[in-house]
C-alpha positions as protocol buffer text, in pm:
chain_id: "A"
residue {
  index: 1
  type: UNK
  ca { x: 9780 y: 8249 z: 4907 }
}
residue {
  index: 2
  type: UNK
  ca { x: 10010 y: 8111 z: 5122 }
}
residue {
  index: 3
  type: UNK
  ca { x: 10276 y: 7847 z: 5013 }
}
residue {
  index: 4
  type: UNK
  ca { x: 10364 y: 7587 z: 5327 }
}
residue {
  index: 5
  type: UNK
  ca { x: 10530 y: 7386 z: 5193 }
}
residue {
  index: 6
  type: UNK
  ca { x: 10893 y: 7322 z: 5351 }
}
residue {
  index: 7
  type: UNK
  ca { x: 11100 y: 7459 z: 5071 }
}
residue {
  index: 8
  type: UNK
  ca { x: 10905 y: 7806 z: 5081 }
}
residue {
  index: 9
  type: UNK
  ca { x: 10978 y: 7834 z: 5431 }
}
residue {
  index: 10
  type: UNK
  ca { x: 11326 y: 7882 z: 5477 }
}
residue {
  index: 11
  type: UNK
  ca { x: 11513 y: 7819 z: 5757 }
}
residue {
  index: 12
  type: UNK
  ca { x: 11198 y: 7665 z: 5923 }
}
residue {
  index: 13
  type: UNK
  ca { x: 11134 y: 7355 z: 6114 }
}
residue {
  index: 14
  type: UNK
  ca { x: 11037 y: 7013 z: 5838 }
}
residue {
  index: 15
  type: UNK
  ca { x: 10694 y: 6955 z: 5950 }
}
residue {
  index: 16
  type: UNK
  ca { x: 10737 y: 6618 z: 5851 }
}
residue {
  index: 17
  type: UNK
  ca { x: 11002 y: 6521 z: 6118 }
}
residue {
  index: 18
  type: UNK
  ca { x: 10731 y: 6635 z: 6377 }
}
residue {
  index: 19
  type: UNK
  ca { x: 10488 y: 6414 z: 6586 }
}
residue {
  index: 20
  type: UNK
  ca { x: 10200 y: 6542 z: 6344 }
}
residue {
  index: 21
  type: UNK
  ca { x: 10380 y: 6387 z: 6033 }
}
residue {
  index: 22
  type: UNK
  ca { x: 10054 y: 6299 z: 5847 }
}
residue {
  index: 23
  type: UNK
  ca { x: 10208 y: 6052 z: 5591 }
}
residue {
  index: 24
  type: UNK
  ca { x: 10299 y: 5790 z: 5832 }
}
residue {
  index: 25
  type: UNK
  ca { x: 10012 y: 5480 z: 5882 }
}
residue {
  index: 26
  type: UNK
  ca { x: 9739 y: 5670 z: 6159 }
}
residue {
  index: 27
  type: UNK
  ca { x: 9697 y: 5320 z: 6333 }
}
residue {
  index: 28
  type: UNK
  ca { x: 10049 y: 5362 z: 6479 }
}
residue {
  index: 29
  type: UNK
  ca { x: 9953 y: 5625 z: 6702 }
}
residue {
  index: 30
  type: UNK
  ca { x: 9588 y: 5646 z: 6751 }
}
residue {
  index: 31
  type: UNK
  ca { x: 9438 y: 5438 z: 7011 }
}
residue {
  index: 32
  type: UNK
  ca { x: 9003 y: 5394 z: 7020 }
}
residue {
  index: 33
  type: UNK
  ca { x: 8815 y: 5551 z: 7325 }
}
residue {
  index: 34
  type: UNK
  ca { x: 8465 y: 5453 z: 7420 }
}
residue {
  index: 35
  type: UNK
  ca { x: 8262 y: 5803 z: 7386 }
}
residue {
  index: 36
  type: UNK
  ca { x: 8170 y: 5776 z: 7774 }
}
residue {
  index: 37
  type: UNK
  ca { x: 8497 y: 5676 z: 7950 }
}
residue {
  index: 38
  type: UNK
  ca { x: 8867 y: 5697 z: 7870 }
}
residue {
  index: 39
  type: UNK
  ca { x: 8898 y: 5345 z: 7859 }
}
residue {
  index: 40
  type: UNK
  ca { x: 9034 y: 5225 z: 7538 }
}
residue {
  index: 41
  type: UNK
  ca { x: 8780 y: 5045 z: 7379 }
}
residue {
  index: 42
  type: UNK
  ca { x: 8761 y: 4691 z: 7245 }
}
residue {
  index: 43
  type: UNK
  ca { x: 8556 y: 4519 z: 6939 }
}
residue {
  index: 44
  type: UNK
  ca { x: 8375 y: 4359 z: 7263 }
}
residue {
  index: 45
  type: UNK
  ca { x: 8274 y: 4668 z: 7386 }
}
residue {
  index: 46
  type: UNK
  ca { x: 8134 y: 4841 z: 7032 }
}
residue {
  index: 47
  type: UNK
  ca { x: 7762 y: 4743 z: 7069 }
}
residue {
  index: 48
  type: UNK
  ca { x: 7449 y: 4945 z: 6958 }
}
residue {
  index: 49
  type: UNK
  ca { x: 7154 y: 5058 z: 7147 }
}
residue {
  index: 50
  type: UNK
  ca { x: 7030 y: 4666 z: 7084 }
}
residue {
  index: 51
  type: UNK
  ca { x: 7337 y: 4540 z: 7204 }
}
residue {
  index: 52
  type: UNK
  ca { x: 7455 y: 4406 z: 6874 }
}
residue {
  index: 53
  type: UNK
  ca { x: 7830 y: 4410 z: 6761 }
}
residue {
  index: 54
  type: UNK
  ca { x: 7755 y: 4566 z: 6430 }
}
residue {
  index: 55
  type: UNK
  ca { x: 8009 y: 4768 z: 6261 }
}
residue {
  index: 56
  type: UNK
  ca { x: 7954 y: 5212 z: 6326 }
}
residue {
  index: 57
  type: UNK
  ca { x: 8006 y: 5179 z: 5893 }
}
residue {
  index: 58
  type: UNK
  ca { x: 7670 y: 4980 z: 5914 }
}
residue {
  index: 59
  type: UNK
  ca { x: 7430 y: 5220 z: 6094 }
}
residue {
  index: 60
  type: UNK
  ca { x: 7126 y: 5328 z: 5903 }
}
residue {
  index: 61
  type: UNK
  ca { x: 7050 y: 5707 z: 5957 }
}
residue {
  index: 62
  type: UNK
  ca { x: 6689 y: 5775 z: 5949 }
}
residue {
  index: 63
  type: UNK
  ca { x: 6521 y: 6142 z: 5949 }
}
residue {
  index: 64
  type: UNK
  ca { x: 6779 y: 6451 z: 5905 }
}
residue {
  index: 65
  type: UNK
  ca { x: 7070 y: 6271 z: 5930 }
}
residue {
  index: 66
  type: UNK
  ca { x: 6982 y: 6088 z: 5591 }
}
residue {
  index: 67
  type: UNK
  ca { x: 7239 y: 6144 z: 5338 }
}
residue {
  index: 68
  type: UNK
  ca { x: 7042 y: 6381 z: 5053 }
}
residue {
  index: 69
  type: UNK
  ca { x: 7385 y: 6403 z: 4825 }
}
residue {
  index: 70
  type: UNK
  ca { x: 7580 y: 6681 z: 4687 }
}
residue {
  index: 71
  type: UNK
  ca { x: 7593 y: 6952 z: 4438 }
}
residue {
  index: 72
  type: UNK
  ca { x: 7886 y: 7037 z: 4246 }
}
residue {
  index: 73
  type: UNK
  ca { x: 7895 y: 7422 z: 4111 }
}
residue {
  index: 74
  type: UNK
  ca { x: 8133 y: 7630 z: 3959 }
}
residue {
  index: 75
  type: UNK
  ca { x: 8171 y: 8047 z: 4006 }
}
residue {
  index: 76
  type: UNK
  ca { x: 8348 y: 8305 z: 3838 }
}
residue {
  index: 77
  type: UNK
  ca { x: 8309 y: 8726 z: 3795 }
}
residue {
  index: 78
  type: UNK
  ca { x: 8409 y: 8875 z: 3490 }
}
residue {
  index: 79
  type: UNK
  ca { x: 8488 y: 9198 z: 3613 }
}
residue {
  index: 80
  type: UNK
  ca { x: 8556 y: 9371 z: 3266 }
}
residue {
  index: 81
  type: UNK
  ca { x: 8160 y: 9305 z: 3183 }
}
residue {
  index: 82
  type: UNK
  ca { x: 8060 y: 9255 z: 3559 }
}
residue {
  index: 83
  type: UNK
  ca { x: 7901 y: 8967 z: 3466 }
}
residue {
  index: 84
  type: UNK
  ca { x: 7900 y: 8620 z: 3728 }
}
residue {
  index: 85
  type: UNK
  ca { x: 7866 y: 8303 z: 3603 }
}
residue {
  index: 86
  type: UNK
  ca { x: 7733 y: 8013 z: 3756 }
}
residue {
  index: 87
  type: UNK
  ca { x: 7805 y: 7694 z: 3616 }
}
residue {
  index: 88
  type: UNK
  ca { x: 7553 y: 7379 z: 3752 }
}
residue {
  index: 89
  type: UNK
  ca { x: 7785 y: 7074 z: 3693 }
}
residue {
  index: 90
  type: UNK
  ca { x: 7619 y: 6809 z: 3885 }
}
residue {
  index: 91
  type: UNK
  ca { x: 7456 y: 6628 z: 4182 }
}
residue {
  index: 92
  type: UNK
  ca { x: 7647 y: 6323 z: 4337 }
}
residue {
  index: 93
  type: UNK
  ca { x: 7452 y: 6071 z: 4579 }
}
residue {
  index: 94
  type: UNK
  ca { x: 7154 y: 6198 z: 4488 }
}
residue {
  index: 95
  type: UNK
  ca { x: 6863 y: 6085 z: 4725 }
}
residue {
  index: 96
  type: UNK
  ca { x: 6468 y: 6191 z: 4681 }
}
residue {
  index: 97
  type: UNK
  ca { x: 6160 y: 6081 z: 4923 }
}
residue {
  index: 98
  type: UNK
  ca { x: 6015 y: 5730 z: 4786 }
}
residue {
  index: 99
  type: UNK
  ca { x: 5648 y: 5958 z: 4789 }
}
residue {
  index: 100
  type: UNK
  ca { x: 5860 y: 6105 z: 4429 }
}
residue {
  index: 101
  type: UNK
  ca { x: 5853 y: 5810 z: 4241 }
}
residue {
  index: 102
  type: UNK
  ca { x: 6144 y: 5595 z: 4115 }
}
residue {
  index: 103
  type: UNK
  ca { x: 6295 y: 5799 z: 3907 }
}
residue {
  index: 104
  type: UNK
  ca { x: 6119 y: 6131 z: 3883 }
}
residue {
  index: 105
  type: UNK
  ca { x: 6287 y: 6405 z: 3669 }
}
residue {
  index: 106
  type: UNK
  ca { x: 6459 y: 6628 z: 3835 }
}
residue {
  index: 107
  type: UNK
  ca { x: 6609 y: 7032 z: 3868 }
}
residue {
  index: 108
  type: UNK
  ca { x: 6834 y: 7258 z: 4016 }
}
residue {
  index: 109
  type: UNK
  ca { x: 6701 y: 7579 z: 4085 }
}
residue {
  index: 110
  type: UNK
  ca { x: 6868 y: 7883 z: 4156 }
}
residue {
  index: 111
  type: UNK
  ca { x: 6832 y: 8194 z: 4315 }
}
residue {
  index: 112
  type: UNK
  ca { x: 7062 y: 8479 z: 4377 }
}
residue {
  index: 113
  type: UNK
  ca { x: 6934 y: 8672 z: 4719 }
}
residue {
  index: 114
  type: UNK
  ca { x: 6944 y: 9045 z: 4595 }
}
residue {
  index: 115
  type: UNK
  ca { x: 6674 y: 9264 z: 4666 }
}
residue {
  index: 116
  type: UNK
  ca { x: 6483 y: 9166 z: 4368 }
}
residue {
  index: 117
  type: UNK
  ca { x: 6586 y: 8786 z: 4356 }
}
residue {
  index: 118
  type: UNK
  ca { x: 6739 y: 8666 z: 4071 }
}
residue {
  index: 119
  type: UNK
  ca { x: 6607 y: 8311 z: 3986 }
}
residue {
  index: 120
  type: UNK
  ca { x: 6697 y: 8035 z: 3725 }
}
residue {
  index: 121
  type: UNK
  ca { x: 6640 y: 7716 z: 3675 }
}
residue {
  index: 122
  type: UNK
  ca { x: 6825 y: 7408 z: 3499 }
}
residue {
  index: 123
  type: UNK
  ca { x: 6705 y: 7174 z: 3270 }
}
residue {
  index: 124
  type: UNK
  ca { x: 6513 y: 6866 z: 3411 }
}
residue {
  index: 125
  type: UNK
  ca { x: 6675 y: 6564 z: 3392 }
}
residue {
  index: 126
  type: UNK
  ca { x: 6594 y: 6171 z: 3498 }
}
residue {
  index: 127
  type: UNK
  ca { x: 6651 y: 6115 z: 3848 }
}
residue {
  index: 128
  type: UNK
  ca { x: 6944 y: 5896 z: 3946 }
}
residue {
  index: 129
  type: UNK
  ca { x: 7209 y: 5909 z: 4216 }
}
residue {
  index: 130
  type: UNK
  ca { x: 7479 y: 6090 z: 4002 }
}
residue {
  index: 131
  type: UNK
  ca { x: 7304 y: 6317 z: 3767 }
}
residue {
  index: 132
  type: UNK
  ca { x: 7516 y: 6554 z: 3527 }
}
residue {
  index: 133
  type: UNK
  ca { x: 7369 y: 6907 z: 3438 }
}
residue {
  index: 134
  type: UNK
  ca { x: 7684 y: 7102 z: 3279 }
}
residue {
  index: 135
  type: UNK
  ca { x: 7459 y: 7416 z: 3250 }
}
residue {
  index: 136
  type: UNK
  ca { x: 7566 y: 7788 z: 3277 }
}
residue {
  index: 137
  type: UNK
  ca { x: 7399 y: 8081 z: 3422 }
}
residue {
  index: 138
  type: UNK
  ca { x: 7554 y: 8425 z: 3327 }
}
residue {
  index: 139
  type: UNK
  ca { x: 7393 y: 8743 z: 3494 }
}
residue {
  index: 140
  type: UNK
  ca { x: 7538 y: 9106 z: 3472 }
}
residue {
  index: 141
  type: UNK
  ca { x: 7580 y: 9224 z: 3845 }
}
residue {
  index: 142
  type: UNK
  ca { x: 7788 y: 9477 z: 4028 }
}
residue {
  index: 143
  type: UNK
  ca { x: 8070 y: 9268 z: 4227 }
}
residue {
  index: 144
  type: UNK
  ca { x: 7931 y: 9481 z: 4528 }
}
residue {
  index: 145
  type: UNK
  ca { x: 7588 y: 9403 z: 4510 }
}
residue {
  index: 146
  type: UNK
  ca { x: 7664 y: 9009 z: 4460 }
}
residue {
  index: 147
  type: UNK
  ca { x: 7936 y: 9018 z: 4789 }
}
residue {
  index: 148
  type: UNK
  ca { x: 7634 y: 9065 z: 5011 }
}
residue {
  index: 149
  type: UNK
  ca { x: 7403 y: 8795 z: 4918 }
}
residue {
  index: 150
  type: UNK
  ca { x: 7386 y: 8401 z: 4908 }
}
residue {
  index: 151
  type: UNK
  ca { x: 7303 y: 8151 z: 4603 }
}
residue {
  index: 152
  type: UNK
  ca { x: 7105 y: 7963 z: 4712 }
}
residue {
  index: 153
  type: UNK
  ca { x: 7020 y: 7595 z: 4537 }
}
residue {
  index: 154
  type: UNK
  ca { x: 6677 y: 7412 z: 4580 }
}
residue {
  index: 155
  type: UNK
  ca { x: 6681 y: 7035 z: 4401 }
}
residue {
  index: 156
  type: UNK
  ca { x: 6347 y: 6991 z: 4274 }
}
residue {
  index: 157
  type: UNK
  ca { x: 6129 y: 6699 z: 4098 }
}
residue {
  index: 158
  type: UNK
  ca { x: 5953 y: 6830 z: 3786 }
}
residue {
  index: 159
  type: UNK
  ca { x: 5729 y: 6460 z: 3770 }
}
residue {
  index: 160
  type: UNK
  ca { x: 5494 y: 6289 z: 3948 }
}
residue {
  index: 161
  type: UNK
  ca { x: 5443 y: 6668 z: 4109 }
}
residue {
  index: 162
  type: UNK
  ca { x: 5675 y: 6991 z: 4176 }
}
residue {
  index: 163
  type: UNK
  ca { x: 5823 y: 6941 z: 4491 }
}
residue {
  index: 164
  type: UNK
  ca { x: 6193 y: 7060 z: 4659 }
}
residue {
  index: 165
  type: UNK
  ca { x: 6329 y: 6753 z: 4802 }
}
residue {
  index: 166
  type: UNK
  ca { x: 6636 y: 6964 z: 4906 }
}
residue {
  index: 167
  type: UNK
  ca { x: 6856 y: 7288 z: 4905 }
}
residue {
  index: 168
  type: UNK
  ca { x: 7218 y: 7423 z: 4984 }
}
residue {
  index: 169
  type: UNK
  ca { x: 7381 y: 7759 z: 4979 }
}
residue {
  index: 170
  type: UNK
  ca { x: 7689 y: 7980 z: 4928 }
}
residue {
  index: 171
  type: UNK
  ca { x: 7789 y: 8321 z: 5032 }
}
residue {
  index: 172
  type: UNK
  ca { x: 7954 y: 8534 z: 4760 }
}
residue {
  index: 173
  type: UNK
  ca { x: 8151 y: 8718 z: 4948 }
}
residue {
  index: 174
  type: UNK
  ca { x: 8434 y: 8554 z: 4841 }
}
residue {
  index: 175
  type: UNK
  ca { x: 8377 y: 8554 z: 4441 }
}
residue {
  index: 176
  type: UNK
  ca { x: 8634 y: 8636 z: 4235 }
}
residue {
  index: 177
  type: UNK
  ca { x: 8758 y: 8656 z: 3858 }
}
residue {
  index: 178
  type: UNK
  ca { x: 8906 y: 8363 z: 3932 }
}
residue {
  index: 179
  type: UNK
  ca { x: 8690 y: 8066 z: 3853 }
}
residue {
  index: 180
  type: UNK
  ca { x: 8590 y: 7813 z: 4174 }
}
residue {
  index: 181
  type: UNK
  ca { x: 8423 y: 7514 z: 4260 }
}
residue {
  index: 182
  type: UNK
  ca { x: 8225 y: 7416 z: 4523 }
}
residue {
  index: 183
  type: UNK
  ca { x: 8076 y: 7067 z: 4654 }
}
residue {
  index: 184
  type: UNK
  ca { x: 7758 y: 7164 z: 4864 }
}
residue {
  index: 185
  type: UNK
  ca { x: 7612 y: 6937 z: 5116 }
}
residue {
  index: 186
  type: UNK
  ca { x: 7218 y: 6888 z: 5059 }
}
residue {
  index: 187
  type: UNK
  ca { x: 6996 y: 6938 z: 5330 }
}
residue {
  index: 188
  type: UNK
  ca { x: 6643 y: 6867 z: 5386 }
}
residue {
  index: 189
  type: UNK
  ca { x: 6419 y: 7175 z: 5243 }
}
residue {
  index: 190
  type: UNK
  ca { x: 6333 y: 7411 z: 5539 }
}
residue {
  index: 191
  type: UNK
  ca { x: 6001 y: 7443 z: 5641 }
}
């Protein structure tokens, strides 16, 4: 690990005196561009495919570019009993087809990509948009082995029917003894 900081780099330039100072106000320097031209653009010029003056903040996003949420995990190898532990924490801005129900109940299920997958699943819990799990996974695996593979996360419903509404994934390549967390973006379940 690398410490940037100014006073860890002696003898070096103070970032912070630079042109990229990133703790003065952004608006001082940054100038809007239409997407087409380099004309600067104005709040006249901002208009949809409709030709409405809505705000870009007010767009819906329809299909794949839907927001499905995030998952919040924690890893850590204990190398002394070569054991990893995963620790399912929880979902944030949570999002499930309206074919699911209004609140279905829902999981997190795991699976570590060895060979012979590993899977595991979390306890089912009532769907909202922030839902907290706080559940811990411990398997005894060879560092090696796990370096090689990805964990891979499917969000499921349990009710009206079993059905993955979405998934997200992390290479272990990097685990480590020391313990790390990890917001994954959810994405539509492939087909």
């Amino acid at each position: 690990v690398s410490d940037l900081r100014p006073s860890a780099l002696p003898g070096s330039l103070d970032v912070s005196h630079s042109m990229f100072d990133l703790r003065s106000p952004p608006h001082r320097f940054m100038k809007r561009y239409d997407s087409v031209s380099s004309v600067p653009s104005s709040a006249s010029s901002r208009k949809d495919s409709q030709g409405s003056n809505r705000s870009l903040d007010t767009i819906t996003l329809s299909g794949d570019e839907r927001d499905f949420g995030r998952l919040n995990v924690k890893l850590c190898y204990v190398s002394s009993v070569e054991q990893i532990w995963i620790t399912v924490l929880h979902c944030k801005d949570l999002s499930w087809p309206s074919g699911c129900g209004e609140n279905p109940r829902i999981c997190v299920k795991g699976i570590l990509t060895l060979p012979k997958p590993v899977h595991f699943r979390s306890s089912a819990k009532e769907g909202c948009s922030d839902i907290e799990f706080m559940e811990t996974f411990v398997f005894a695996i060879k560092l090696q082995s796990l370096q090689a593979v990805k964990l891979v996360f499917k969000i499921q419903t349990q009710t009206p029917r079993k059905k993955t509404i979405g998934e997200c994934s992390l290479a272990l390549r990097e685990l480590s003894s020391q313990e790390s967390s990890h917001w994954l973006d959810i994405s539509p379940p492939s087909k």
